[in-house]
C-alpha positions as MATLAB code, in Angstrom:
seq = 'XXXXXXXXXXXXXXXXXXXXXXXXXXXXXXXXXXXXXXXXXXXXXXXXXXXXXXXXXXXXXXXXXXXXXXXXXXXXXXXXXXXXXXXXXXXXXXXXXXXXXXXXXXXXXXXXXXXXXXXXXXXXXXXXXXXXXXXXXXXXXXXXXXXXXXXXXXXXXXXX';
ca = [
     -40.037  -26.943  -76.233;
     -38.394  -30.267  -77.052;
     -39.555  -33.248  -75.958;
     -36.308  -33.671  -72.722;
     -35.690  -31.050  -70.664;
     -33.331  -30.572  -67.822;
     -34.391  -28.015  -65.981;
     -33.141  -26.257  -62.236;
     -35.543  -28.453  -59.645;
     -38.020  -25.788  -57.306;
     -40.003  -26.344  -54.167;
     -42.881  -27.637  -56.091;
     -40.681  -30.349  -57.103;
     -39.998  -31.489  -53.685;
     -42.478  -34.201  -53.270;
     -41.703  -35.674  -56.862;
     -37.806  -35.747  -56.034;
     -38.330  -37.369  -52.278;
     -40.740  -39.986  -53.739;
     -38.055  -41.085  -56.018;
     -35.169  -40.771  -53.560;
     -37.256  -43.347  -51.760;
     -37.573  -45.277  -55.054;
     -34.121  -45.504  -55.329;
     -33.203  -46.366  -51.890;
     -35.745  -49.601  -52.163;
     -35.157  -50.502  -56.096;
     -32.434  -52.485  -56.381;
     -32.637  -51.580  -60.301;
     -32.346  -47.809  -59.170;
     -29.990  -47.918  -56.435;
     -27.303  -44.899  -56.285;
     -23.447  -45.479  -55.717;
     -22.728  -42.593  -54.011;
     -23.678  -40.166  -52.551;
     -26.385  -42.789  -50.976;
     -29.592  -40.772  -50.656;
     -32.928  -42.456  -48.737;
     -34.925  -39.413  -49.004;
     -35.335  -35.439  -49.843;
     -33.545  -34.585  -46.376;
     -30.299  -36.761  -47.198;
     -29.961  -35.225  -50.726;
     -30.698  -31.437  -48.874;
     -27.676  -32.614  -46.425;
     -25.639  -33.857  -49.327;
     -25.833  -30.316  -51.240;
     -25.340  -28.240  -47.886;
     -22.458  -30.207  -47.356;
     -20.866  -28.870  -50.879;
     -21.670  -25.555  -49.567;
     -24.024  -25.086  -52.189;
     -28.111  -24.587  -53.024;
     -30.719  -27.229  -54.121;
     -31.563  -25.058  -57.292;
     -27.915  -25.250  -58.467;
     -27.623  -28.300  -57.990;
     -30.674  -30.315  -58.746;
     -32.539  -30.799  -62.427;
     -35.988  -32.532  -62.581;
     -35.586  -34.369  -65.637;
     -39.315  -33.630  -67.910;
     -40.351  -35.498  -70.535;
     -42.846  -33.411  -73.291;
     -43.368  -30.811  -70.054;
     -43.793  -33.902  -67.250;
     -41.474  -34.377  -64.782;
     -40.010  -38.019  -65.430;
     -37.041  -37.974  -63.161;
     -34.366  -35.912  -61.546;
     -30.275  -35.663  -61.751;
     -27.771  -33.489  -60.356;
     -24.402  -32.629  -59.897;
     -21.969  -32.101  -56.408;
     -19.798  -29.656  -56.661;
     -18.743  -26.457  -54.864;
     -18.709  -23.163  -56.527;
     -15.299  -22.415  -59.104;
     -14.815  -26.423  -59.544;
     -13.543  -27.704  -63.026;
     -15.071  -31.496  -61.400;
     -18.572  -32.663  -60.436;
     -20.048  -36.141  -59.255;
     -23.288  -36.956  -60.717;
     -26.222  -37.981  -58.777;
     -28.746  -39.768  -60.098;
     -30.197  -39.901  -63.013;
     -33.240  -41.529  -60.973;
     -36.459  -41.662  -63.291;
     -39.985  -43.319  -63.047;
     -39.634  -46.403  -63.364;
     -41.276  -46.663  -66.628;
     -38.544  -44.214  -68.343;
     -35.777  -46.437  -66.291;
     -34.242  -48.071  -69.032;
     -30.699  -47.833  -70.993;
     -31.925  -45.611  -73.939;
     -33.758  -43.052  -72.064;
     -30.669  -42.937  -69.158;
     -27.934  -42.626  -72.333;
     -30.437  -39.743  -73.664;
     -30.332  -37.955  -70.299;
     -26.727  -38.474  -69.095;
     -25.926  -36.546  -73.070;
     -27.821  -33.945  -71.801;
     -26.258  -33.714  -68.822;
     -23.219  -33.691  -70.709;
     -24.524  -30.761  -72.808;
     -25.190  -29.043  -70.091;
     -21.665  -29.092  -68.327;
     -19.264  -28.631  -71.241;
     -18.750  -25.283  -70.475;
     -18.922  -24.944  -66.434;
     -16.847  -28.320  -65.619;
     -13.917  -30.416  -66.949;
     -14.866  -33.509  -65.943;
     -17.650  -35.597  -64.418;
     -17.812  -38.157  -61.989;
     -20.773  -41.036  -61.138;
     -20.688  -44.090  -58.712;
     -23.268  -46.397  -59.858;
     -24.544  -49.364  -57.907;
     -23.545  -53.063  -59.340;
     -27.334  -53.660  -59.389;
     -27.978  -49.966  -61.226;
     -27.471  -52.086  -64.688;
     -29.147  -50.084  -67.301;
     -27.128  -47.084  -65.942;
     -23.701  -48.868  -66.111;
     -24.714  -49.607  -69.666;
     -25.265  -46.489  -70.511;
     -22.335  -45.283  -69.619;
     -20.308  -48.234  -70.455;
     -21.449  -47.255  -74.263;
     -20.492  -43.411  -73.362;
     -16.830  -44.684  -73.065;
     -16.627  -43.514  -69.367;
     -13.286  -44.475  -67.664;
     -14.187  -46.859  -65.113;
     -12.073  -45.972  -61.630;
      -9.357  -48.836  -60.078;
     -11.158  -47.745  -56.689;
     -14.379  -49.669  -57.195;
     -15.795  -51.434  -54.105;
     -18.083  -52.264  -51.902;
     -20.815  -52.975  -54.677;
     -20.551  -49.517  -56.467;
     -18.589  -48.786  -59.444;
     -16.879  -45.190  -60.359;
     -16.394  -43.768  -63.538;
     -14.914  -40.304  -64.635;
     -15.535  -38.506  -68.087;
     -13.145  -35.562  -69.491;
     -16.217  -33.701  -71.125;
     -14.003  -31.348  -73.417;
     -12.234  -34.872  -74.840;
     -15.262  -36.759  -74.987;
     -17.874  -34.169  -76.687;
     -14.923  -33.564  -79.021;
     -14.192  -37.128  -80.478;
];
């Protein structure tokens, strides 16, 4: 196994993935853009809402086999597009390198299912913005209210 591993998020992961949704809604350094998520029930509404299921949608992030984090993706089924949630880690793996490492994973991951990618990062989410800042996301005209979009053609940028 290598050392990072996304893998589909289960029940047992539950507790692990509210505590951090909690994280993130009271660490400024770990705030999400959007979709805004407090807790395990708002990310559960968030999914239902893309007529979709937690396991296709959610990946606890493990770091040599322990869970470190989680990330996901909002989409609805036979979409080229998907908005990233997350990444949200312990805050010990919260910094730029580790977030670029995961987000090219993610990126991995989605070359084949989706054309492009989406995130909305929080102004304060800086290590995050970095990361993708050095990923050469496109950052959106439509940024407000605190939170900045970006978009990533994954076929153009895994290509370059």
């Amino acid at each position: 196994m290598k050392p990072l591993n996304l893998r589909p998020a289960s029940k047992k992961d539950f507790n692990f993935i509210d505590q951090l949704c909690q994280l993130s809604a009271s660490n400024q350094a770990q705030w999400l853009g959007d979709p805004k998520i407090n807790n395990l029930q708002d990310l559960q509404g968030k999914i239902t809402e893309y007529e979709n299921l937690f396991h296709h949608c959610i990946m606890t992030i493990e770091l040599d086999g322990k869970a470190a984090g989680f990330t996901g993706l909002l989409y609805k089924e036979g979409d080229l597009e998907a908005t990233i949630i997350g990444p949200v880690l312990l805050e010990q793996y919260h910094t730029r390198a580790f977030l670029q490492i995961v987000l090219d994973e993610l990126m991995a991951k989605c070359i084949n299912t989706f054309e492009t990618l989406y995130i909305n990062v929080a102004n304060q989410n800086k290590y995050l913005i970095q990361s993708i800042d050095e990923q050469k996301w496109v950052a959106s005209k439509n940024s407000a209210n605190n939170i900045q979009s970006y978009s990533l053609n994954l076929k153009r940028a895994l290509t370059l």
